[in-house]
Coordinates of C-alpha atoms in Angstrom, one line a residue:
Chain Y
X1 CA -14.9 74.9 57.6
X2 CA -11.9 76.2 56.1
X3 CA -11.2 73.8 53.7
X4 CA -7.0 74.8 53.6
X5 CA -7.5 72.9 57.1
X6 CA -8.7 69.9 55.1
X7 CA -7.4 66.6 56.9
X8 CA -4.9 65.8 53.7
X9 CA -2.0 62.9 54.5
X10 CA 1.8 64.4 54.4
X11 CA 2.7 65.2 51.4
X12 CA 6.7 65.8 50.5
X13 CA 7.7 67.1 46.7
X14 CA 4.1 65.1 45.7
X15 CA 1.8 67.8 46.6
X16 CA 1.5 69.7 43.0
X17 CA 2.4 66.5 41.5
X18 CA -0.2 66.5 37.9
X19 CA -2.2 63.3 37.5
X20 CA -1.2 60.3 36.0
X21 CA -1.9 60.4 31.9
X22 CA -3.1 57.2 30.3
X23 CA -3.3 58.1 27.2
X24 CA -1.1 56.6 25.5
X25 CA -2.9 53.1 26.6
X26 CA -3.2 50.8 23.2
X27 CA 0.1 52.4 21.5
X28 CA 2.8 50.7 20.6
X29 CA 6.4 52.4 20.0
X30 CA 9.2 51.2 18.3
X31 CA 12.5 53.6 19.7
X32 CA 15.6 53.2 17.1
X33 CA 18.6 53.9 20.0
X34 CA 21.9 55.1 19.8
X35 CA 23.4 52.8 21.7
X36 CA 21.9 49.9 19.5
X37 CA 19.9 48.6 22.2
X38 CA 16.7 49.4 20.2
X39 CA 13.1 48.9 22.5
X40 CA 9.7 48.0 22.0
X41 CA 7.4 49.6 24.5
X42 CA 3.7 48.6 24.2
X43 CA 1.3 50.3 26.4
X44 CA -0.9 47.5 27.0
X45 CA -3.2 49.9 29.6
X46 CA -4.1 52.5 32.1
X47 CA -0.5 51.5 34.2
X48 CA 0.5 48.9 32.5
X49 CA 3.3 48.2 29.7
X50 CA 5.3 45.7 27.9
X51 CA 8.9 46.6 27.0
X52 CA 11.7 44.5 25.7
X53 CA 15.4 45.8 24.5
X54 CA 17.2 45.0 22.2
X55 CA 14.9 41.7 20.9
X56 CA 14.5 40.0 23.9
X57 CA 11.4 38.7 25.3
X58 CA 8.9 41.1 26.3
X59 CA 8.5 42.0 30.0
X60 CA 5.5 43.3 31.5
X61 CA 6.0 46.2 33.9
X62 CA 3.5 48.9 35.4
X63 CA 4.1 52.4 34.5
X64 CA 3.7 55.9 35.5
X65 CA 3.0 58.8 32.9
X66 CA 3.2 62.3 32.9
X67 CA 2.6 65.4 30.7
X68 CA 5.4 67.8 29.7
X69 CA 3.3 69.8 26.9
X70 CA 0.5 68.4 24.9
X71 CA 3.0 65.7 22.9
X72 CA 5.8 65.2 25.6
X73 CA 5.2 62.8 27.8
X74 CA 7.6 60.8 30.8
X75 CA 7.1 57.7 30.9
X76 CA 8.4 55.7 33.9
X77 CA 8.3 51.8 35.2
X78 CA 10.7 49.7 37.6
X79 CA 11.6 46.7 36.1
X80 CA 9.6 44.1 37.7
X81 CA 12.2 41.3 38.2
X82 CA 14.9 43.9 40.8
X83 CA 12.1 44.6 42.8
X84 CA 12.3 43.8 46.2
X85 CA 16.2 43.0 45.5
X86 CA 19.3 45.5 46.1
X87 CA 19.8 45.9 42.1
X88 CA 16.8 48.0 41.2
X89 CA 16.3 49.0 38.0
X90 CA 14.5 51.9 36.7
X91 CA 13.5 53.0 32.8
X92 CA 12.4 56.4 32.1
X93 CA 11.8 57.8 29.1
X94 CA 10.7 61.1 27.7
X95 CA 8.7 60.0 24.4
X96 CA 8.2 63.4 22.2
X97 CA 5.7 62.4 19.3
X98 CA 6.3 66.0 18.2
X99 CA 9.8 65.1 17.2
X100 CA 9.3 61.7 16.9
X101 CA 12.2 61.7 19.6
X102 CA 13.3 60.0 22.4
X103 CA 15.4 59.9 25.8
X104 CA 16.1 56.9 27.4
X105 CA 17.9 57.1 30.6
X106 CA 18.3 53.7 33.0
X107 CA 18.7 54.4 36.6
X108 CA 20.5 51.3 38.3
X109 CA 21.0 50.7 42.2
X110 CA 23.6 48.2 43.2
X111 CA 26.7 49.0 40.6
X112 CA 28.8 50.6 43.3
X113 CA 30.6 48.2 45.8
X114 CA 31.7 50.8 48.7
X115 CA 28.0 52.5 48.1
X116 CA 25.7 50.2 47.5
X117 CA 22.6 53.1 47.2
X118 CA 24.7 54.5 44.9
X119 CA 22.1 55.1 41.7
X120 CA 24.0 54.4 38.4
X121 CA 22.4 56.7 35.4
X122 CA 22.7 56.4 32.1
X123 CA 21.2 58.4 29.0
X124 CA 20.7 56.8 25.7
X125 CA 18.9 59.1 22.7
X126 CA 17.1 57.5 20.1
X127 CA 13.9 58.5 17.3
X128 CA 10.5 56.7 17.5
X129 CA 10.2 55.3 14.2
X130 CA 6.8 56.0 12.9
X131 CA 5.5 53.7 9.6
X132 CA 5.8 55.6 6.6
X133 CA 8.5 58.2 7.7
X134 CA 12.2 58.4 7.7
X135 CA 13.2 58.7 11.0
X136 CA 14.5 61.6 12.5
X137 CA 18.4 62.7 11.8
X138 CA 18.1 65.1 15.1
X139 CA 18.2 64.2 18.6
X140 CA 17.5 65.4 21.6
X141 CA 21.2 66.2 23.3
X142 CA 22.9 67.5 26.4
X143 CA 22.9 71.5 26.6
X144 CA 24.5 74.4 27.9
X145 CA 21.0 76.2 27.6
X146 CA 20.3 76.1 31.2
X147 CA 23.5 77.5 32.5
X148 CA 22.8 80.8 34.3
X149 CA 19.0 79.8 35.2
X150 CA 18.2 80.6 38.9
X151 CA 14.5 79.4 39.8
X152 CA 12.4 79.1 42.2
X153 CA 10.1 75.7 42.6
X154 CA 6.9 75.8 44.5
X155 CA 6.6 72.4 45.2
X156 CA 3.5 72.3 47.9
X157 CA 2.0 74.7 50.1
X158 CA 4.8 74.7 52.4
X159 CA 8.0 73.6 51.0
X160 CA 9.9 75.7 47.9
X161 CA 13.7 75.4 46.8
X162 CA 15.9 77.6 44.6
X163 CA 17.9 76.1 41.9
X164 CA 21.1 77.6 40.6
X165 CA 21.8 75.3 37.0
X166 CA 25.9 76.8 36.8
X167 CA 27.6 73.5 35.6
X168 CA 26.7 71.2 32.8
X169 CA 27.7 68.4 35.8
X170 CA 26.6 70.2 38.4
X171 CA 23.5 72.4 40.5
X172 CA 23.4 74.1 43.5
X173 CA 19.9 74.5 45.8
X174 CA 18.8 76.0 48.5
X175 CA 15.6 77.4 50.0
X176 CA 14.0 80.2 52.0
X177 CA 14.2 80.3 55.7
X178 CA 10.1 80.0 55.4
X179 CA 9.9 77.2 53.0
X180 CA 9.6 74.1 55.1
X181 CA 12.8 72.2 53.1
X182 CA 14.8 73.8 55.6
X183 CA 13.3 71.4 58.2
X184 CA 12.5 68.8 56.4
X185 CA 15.5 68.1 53.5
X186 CA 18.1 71.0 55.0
X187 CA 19.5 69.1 57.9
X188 CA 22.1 66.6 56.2
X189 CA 23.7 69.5 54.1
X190 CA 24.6 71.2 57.2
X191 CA 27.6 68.8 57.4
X192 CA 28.4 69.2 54.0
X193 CA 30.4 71.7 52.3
X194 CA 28.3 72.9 50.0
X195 CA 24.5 72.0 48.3
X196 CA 26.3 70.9 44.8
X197 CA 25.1 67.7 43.6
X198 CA 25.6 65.8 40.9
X199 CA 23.1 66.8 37.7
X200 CA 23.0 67.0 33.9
X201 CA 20.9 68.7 31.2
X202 CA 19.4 67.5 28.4
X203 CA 17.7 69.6 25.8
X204 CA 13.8 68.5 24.5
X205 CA 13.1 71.1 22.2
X206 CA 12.8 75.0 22.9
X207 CA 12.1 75.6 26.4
X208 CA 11.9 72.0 27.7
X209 CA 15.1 70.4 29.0
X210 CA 15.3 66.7 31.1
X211 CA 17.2 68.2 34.3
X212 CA 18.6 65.0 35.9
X213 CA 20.6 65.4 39.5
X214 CA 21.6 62.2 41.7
X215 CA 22.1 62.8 45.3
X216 CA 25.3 61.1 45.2
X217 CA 27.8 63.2 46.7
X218 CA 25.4 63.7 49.7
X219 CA 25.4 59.5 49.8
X220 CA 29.0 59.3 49.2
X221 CA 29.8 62.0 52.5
X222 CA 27.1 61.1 54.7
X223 CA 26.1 57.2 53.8
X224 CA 23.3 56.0 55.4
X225 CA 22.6 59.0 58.0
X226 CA 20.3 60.4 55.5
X227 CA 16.6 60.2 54.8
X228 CA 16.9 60.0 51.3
X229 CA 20.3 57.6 50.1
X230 CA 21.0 58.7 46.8
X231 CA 17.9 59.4 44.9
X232 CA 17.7 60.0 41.1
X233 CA 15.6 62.7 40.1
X234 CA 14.3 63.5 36.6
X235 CA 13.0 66.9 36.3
X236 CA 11.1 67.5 32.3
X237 CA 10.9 71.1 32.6
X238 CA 8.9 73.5 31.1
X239 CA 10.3 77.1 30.7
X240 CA 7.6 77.8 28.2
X241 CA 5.0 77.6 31.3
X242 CA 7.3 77.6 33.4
X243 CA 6.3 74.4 35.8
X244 CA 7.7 70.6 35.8
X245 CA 6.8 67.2 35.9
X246 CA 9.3 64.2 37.4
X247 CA 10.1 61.1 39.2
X248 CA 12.2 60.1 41.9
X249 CA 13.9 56.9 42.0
X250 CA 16.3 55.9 44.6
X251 CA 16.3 54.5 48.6
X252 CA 14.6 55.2 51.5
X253 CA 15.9 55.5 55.1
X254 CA 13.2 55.1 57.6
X255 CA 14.3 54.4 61.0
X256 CA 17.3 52.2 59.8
X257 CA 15.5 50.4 57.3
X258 CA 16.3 50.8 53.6
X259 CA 13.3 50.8 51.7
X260 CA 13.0 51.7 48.0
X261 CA 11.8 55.3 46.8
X262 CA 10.0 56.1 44.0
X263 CA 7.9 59.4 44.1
X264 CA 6.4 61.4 41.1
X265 CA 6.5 65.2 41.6
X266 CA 5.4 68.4 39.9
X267 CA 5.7 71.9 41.5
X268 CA 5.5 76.0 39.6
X269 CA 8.2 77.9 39.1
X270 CA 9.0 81.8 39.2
X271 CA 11.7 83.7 39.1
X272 CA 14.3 84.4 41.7
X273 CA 17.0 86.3 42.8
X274 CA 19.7 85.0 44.6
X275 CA 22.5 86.6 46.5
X276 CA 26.1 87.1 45.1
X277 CA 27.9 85.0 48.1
X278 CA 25.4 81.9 46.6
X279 CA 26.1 82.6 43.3
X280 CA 29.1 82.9 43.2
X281 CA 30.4 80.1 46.1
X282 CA 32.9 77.8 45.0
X283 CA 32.2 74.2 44.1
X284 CA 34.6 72.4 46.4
X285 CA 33.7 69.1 44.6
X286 CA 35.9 70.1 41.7
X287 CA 39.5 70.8 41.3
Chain H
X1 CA 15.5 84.8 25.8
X2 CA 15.7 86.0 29.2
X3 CA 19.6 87.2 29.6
X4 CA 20.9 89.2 32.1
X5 CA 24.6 90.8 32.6
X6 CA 27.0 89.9 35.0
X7 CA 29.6 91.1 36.6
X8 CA 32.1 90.9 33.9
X9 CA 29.4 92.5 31.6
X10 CA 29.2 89.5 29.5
X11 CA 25.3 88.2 28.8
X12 CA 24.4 85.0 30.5
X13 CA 20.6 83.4 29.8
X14 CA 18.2 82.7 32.6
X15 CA 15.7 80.6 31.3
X16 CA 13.5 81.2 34.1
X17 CA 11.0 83.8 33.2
X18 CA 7.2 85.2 33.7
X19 CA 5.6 83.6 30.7
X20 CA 3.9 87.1 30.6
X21 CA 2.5 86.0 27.0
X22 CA 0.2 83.3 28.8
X23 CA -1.3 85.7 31.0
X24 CA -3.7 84.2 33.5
X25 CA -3.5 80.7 31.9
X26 CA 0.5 80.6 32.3
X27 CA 0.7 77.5 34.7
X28 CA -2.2 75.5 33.0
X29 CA -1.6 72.0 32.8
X30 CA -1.2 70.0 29.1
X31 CA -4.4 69.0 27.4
X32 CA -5.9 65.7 28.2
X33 CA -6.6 63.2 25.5
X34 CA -7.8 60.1 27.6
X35 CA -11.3 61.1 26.5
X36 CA -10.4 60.9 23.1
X37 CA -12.7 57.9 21.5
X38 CA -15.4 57.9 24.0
X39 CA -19.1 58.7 24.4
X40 CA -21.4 59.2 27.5
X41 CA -25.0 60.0 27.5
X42 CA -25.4 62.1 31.2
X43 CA -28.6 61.7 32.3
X44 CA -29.9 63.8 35.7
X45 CA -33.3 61.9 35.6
X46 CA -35.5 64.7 33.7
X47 CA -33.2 65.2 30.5
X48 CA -30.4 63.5 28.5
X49 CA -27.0 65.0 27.0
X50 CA -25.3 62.9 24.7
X51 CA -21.9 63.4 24.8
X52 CA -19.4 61.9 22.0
X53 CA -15.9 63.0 22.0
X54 CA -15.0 62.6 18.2
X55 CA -11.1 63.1 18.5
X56 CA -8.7 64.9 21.1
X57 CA -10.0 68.5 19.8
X58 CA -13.9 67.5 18.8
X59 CA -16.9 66.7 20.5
X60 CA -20.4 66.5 20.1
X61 CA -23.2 66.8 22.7
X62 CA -27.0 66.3 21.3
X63 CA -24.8 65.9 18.0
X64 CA -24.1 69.8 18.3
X65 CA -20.1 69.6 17.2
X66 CA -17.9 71.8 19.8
X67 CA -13.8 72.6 19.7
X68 CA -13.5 71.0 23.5
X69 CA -10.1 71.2 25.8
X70 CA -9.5 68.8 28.5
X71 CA -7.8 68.8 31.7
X72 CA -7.3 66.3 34.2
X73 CA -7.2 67.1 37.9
X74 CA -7.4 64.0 39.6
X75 CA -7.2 60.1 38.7
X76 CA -10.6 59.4 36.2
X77 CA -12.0 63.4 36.8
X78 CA -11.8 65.3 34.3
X79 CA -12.5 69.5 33.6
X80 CA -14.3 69.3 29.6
X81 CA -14.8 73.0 28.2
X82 CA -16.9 73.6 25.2
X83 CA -17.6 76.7 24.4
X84 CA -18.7 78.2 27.6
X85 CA -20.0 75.7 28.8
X86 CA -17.7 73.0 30.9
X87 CA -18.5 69.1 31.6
X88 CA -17.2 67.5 35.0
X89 CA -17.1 64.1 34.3
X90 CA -16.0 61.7 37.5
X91 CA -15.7 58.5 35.7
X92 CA -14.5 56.8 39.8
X93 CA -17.6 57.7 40.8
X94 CA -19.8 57.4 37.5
X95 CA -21.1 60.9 38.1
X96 CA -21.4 63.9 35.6
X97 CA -21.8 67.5 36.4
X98 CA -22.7 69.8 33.3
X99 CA -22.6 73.7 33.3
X100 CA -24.9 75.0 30.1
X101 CA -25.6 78.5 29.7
X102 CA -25.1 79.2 33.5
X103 CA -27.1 76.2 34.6
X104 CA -25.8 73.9 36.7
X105 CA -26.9 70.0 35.5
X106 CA -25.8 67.0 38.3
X107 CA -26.5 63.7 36.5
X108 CA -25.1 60.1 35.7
X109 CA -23.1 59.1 32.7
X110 CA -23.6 55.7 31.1
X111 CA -21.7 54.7 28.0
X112 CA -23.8 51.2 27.2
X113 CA -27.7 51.0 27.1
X114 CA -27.8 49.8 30.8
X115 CA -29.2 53.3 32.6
X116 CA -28.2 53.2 36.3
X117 CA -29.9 55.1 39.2
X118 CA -26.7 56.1 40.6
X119 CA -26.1 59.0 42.9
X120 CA -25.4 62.3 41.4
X121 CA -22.9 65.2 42.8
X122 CA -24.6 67.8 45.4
X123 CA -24.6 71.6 45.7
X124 CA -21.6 71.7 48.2
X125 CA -24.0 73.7 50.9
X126 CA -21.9 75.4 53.3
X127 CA -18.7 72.7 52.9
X128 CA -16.6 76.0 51.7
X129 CA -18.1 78.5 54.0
X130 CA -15.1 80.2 56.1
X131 CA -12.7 78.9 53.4
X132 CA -10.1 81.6 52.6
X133 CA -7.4 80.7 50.2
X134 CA -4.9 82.2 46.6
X135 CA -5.2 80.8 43.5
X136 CA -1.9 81.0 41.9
X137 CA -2.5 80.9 38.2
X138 CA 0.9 82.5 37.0
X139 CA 4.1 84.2 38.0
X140 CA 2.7 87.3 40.0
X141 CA -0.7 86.4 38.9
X142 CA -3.2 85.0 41.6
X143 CA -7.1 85.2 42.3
X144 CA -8.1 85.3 45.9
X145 CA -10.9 83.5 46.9
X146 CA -12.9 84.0 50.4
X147 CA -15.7 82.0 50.8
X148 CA -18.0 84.0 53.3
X149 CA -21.4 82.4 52.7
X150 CA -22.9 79.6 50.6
X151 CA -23.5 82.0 47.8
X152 CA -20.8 85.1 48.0
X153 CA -17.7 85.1 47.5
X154 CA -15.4 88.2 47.9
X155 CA -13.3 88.3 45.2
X156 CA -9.8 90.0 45.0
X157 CA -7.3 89.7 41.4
X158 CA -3.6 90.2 41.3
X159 CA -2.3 92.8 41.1
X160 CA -5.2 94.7 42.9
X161 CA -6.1 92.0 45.5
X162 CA -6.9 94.9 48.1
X163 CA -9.9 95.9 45.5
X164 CA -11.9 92.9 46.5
X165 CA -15.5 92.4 45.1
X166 CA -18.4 90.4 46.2
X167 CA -19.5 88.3 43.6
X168 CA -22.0 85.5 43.6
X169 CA -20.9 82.1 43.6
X170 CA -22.1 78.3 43.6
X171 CA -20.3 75.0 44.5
X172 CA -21.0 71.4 43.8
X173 CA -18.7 68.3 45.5
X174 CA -17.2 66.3 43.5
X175 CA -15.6 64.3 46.0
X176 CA -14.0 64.2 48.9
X177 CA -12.1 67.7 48.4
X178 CA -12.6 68.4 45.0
X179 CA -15.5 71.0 44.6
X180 CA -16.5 72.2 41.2
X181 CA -16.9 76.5 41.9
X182 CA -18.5 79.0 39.5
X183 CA -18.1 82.4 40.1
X184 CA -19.7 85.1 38.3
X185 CA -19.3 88.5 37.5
X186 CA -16.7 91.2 36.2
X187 CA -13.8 92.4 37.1
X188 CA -11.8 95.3 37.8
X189 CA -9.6 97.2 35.4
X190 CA -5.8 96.5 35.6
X191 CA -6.0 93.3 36.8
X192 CA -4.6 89.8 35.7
X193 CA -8.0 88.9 34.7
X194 CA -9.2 89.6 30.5
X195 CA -10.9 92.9 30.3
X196 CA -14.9 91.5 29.7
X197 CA -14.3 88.7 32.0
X198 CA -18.0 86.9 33.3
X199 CA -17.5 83.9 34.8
X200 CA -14.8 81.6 36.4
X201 CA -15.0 77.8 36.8
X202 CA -12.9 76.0 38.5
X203 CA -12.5 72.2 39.8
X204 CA -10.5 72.8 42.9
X205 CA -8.6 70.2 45.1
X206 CA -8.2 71.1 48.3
X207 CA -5.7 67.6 49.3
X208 CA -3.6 68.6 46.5
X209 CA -4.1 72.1 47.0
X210 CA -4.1 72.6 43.2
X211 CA -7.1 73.2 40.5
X212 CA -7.8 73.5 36.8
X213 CA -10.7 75.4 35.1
X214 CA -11.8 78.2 32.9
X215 CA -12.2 82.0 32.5
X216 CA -15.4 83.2 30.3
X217 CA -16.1 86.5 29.3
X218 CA -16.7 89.2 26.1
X219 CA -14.3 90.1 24.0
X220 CA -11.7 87.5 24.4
X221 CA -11.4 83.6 24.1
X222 CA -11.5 81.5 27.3
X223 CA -8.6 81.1 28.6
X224 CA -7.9 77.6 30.3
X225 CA -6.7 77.9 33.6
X226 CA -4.3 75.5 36.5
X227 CA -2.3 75.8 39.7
X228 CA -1.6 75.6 42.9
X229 CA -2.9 77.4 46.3
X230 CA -1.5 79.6 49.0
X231 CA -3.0 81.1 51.9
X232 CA -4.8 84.2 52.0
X233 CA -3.1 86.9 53.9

């Protein structure tokens, strides 16, 4: 048989998603925040984690992990006590033991009143303290870096997008006529006026960024006629190898029903060239 | 960096580049520690390989100490080189597959002194016969594979994939569609491949239509290998 006609379930953006890394099972981290809302993480397992902020009592929560590099990992759980309620809460964090660094960034569903799918996102930056070393004066921080990057992302064997990163608040997509996002993800933005969404940058180290976008102008023009309503995506990209690693985090429309969406996702880039009249369209979300 | 001009004439960056430095192993994944701490003896019925993994860059197997690098393709499988020789080890299915100088070894890890009689992984027979498909292991650089018989393969590197070659090959399952390949022989000049390149091993999954593994060969390190798949012609 020709095994590329192997009976495989449906996959979406989950196709060339890496495996799960467990690694870090048995470690404990202490993450000295910005914000002063300093966290204990232990990684009591294979999926599994205790975390508490700021001092309070611990919380158990099971976690997905995935590889950036060697030393960067992103770490992600829901926290147990929103689930199955409209105020989900997501933690994410991108734990470099290189640097000793880390991003925190808390997605939140439920802050908006007129869009309740609305995912609230915010970043915090902090240093893992290790025992016997200062920590860290550097952080990682947002970044102009990837302004002027056009890339292509090969997501499965049938579905690839083109990313334009022209705004630090901002990025633009679109895809192939042969890639199948243009059936399965292209329909909404036809009554849009443009692919911008909502997005920002944050720098790792050289050639790894956190890419973050939230579908929110797509929620907040179309609500609730959309497959997706306002999912958070956390891109930890690789230039180095050129490939990335992330999570979705958001809401689900199936058939009317709103169910909650969390996906992780991996796809290979290239290089790509895209035409002027893309380039250089106006955002017609800004003044 | 990767800058271009625009209009204006003023530089702007493009971060998105061809990793040319990486060559064939451009898209491979990040090493895998999980192993890290752990020991197996592997045991096919007729002979034993003890197998410690010291730390995430050390191993020892029948206390011979190896550098070893790690992948991870799937949940609990995991793509072990040493040397030149590379260790499958399915810890869902408690199953081991070994390849040491060329040979192929199917056996059962255990980690206690309790010896099961479990089952082993199988020569894939002709599971991949008729099987055309594109390795993509970089930007521009791809192997294509066609599976034409149990034991040939016809061959075709990036970017000279019309200079195909018949080269022998042999398959094990892993599981469901994961097969462990080996391919041997050279290849052409001018291609993606290292110059002196023998042998390639790679743990393919054909759900997930990606794969990790391992390029062998004189003159040159191995390389480690990953990525995804894309139909052939």
């Amino acid at each position: 048989m020709n095994l590329w006609e192997y009976p495989r379930p449906v996959y979406s953006i989950n196709q060339f998603c890496q495996p799960h890394c467990s690694e870090l099972a048995g470690q404990s981290f202490f993450f000295v925040m910005d914000s002063g809302y300093d966290c204990r993480l232990d990684i009591t397992g294979a999926d599994t984690c205790m975390w508490s902020i700021a001092g309070q009592e611990p919380q158990e929560a099971t976690y997905e992990c995935l590889k950036g590099d060697d030393t960067t990992y992103l770490l992600d759980y829901d926290v147990r006590e929103t689930l199955g309620t409209n105020n989900r809460v997501n933690h994410l964090y991108i734990i470099d033991m290189e640097q000793s660094l880390v991003t925190r960034l808390v997605c939140t569903i439920g802050c908006n009143p007129k869009f309740p799918n609305l995912v609230k996102s915010e970043v915090d930056f902090g240093a893992i303290k290790v025992e016997g070393k200062d920590l860290p004066f550097k952080r990682h921080c947002f970044t102009t870096d990837l302004l002027g990057t056009r890339v292509e992302w090969h997501w499965s064997t049938t579905m690839w997008t083109r990313h334009d990163y022209f705004s630090t608040a901002y990025y633009r997509i679109t895809w192939p006529e042969d890639s199948s996002a243009a059936k399965n993800i292209g329909e909404p933005f036809l009554s849009l006026p443009s692919t911008d969404e909502r997005a920002f940058y944050v720098k790792i180290k050289e050639n790894m960024y956190l890419f973050c976008l939230t579908e929110e102008l797509t929620e907040r023009l179309l609500q609730g006629k959309t497959l997706f309503c306002s999912n958070n995506m956390a891109f930890l990209q690789n230039y180095d190898r050129m490939y990335h690693v992330g999570r979705t985090f958001g809401t689900i429309n199936s058939n009317g029903n709103l169910l909650p969406c969390r996906t992780l996702f991996g796809a290979f880039g290239n290089p790509v060239s895209l035409s002027p009249e893309f380039l250089n369209a106006e955002n017609p979300y800004t003044v | 960096m990767n800058l271009i001009y625009d209009e204006g004439g003023v530089y702007i960056r493009n971060l998105a580049n061809t990793a040319d430095k990486h060559g064939i192993g451009q898209y491979c994944f990040a090493r895998n520690f999980e192993l890290a701490g752990s020991g197996y003896v592997i045991s096919d019925g007729s002979a034993e390989y003890k197998c410690v993994f010291i730390n995430r860059e050390t191993m020892t197997l029948n206390d011979a100490e190896h550098y070893y690098e790690c992948l991870k393709l799937v949940n609990s499988t995991y793509f072990v080189r040493f040397g030149t020789d590379v260790l499958v080890l399915d810890l869902e299915q408690q199953m081991a597959t070994l390849i040491l100088n060329g040979k192929t070894v199917c056996g059962v890890p255990f980690s206690s002194g309790f010896r099961p009689e479990g089952k082993r992984h199988t020569d894939a027979g002709s599971d991949m016969v008729g099987t055309s498909v594109s390795w993509v292991l970089g930007c521009g650089r791809f192997v294509n594979h066609d599976y034409f018989t149990e034991d040939k393969v016809r061959v075709g590197w990036s970017p000279k994939s019309e200079e195909t070659e018949v080269m022998p090959c042999r398959a094990v399952k892993i599981k469901g569609a994961v097969y462990l390949v080996v391919v041997e022989g050279g290849v052409p000049d001018g291609v993606c491949a290292p110059a002196g390149t023998s042998r390639v091993i790679m743990l393919q999954d054909y759900d997930r239509m990606i794969f990790v593994g391992c390029v062998t060969g004189a003159g040159f390190d191995p390389v480690m290998i990953s990525g995804y798949a894309r139909p052939l012609g």
